[in-house]
C-alpha cells in the first residue's frame, strides 16, 4: 500500500488534483450538480406518487357512484340493467381496466372482460371489504392499481354490504407521462451540467487570478527583475499574503544590509591591525642600525596588534557559533552562584588595575540547566564592559535572584553610561558608542552581540537601562529548566 501511495503521489493526476484551481472547480461542480440530482429524483418520485394517488382517488369516487347505482337499479339481483352495464363498460374503457361485481356469496355477477362471470372469487382483501371499508393496492410489476369498494345497502336500522366492486386500473398512461418527464428532465440536467461546467471553469479561474498575480510578482522579485512591494487587494487573504511577503522582503533587505555592513566592518577591523603591523615593520626595515630600545618598542607594538587581531578572530568565531540555530548546547545542571563567584574572581585583577570594586550579592542559591561555557562568556562580557566603561574608584555590582521559573542576573555599574540614541544599536556587531576611544579601551565591538545570542540560545532575555554619567544596568533572565 505504501509503494502504491508513493506511485499515486508521483502521478500526474495526483499533481493535478492537488491544484487549488482543480479543487475549486470540483467543489463548484458538485455544488451545482448535487441539487440537480436531488431535485431530479425528488420531483419525479413525487410526481409518480401524486399521479398514482390522484388516479386512485378519481377511480374510487367513480366506483362509489356506480356502487350506489347498483343498489338503486337492484343490480345485485338482476344484472341486465343497460344503464349500469354501460357505466361499468365506460369505466373499464376510460381507465383501460377491468371491473368485477361480486355478490354476497363471493360470486362474480359481472366481468367487463366477460371471462369470469359465474365464478367464485376468494381473497383476503375482498373478505375484509365485506366486513367494512375499501382498499387499494399498487402492483408495480404488472402495472395496475387494484381498487376494492363495498356495495352498501342502507336498511332501516343499519347498513349492509350487499357486494363488492373490484376494479383494476392500468398505470400505463401514468408511466408514459413519467417517462416523458424523466427524459425531459434528463435533457435539462445535461444542459444544466454544461452550464455549471462553464460557470465553474470561469469562476475557478477568476477566483485564482489574484493568487496567480502574487505568484508572478514573487517570481519577478525572485528573478531580480524588480524589488517593488507586492499589492494584491482582491481578497483579504491575498492582501495578507502580500503584506507578509513585503515584511519578509523588508526583513531580508535589513539582513542583507546588515550582512554587507558586517563584512565591511570585519574587513576594516581585520585590516587595521595588519596596517599597523605593516607600518611598524616597514619602519624597522627602512632604518639601518635600529637601536635595541626602538626595536623592542616596535616589536612590542606589533605583538599588541597581533593580540588584537587574534582577539577579533576569536570573537568572530564565538559569534558564529552563537548564531548557529543548531549549535550544540552542552546543557547540565549548574550552580549559578559558583559560576558567578569564579567569574568575578577571574576578572578581579582587571578590576583592580582599573581601580573598580566588584560586588556580588546572591539572594538565594540557584541551580539551573544551562551551557556553563556559553553562559559564563555572556556574563563575563557584561561584567568586563562594566569595568572598561567605568570611572576610577567606581564599582560593578552583580545581583543573582530567582523565582519558581526563572533566574535573573543584574549587572550594574557606576560608569559613563550609554546615550539613549545608542541603546537600540548596542547589540549590533562592531558597534561602539565612543569610536574615538575604542582603541584605548580595547575590545572588538562583538561582546554584546555574543552575549545576546548566548542568552537567546538559553531561551532567555536581556534588557538594559542606562543614563549618561550615572551608570548602566543590564538584566538577564533565563529559565531554570532548559527548553529544547
XYZ file of N, CA and C in Angstrom, residues 89 92 97-101 108-119:
57
model
N -68.911 -0.474 -18.389
C -68.075 -0.564 -19.595
C -67.315 0.744 -19.830
N -64.423 0.905 -17.428
C -63.365 -0.011 -17.831
C -62.579 0.543 -19.023
N -59.061 -0.653 -17.900
C -59.002 -1.590 -16.791
C -60.102 -2.637 -16.859
N -60.358 -3.232 -15.740
C -61.329 -4.329 -15.646
C -62.149 -4.134 -14.373
N -63.441 -4.397 -14.491
C -64.344 -4.217 -13.347
C -65.060 -5.542 -13.080
N -65.004 -5.964 -11.787
C -65.726 -7.155 -11.349
C -66.742 -6.738 -10.299
N -67.982 -7.262 -10.452
C -69.029 -7.037 -9.440
C -69.288 -8.387 -8.761
N -69.024 -13.879 -8.910
C -68.857 -12.768 -9.842
C -70.088 -12.684 -10.725
N -70.847 -11.575 -10.598
C -72.065 -11.439 -11.395
C -71.837 -10.552 -12.615
N -70.690 -9.828 -12.635
C -70.378 -9.015 -13.804
C -68.858 -8.901 -13.952
N -68.384 -9.156 -15.163
C -66.973 -9.015 -15.508
C -66.913 -8.270 -16.837
N -66.311 -7.091 -16.829
C -66.267 -6.302 -18.074
C -65.438 -6.985 -19.146
N -64.592 -7.951 -18.740
C -63.851 -8.745 -19.731
C -64.671 -9.968 -20.192
N -65.802 -10.248 -19.452
C -66.720 -11.352 -19.789
C -66.031 -12.706 -19.842
N -65.092 -12.935 -18.880
C -64.402 -14.222 -18.867
C -64.536 -14.936 -17.524
N -64.992 -14.225 -16.484
C -65.049 -14.849 -15.156
C -66.429 -14.793 -14.541
N -67.481 -14.437 -15.315
C -68.830 -14.354 -14.761
C -69.312 -15.734 -14.339
N -69.928 -15.776 -13.165
C -70.417 -17.035 -12.629
C -69.409 -17.750 -11.764
N -68.172 -17.292 -11.779
C -67.146 -17.935 -10.967
C -67.133 -17.352 -9.558
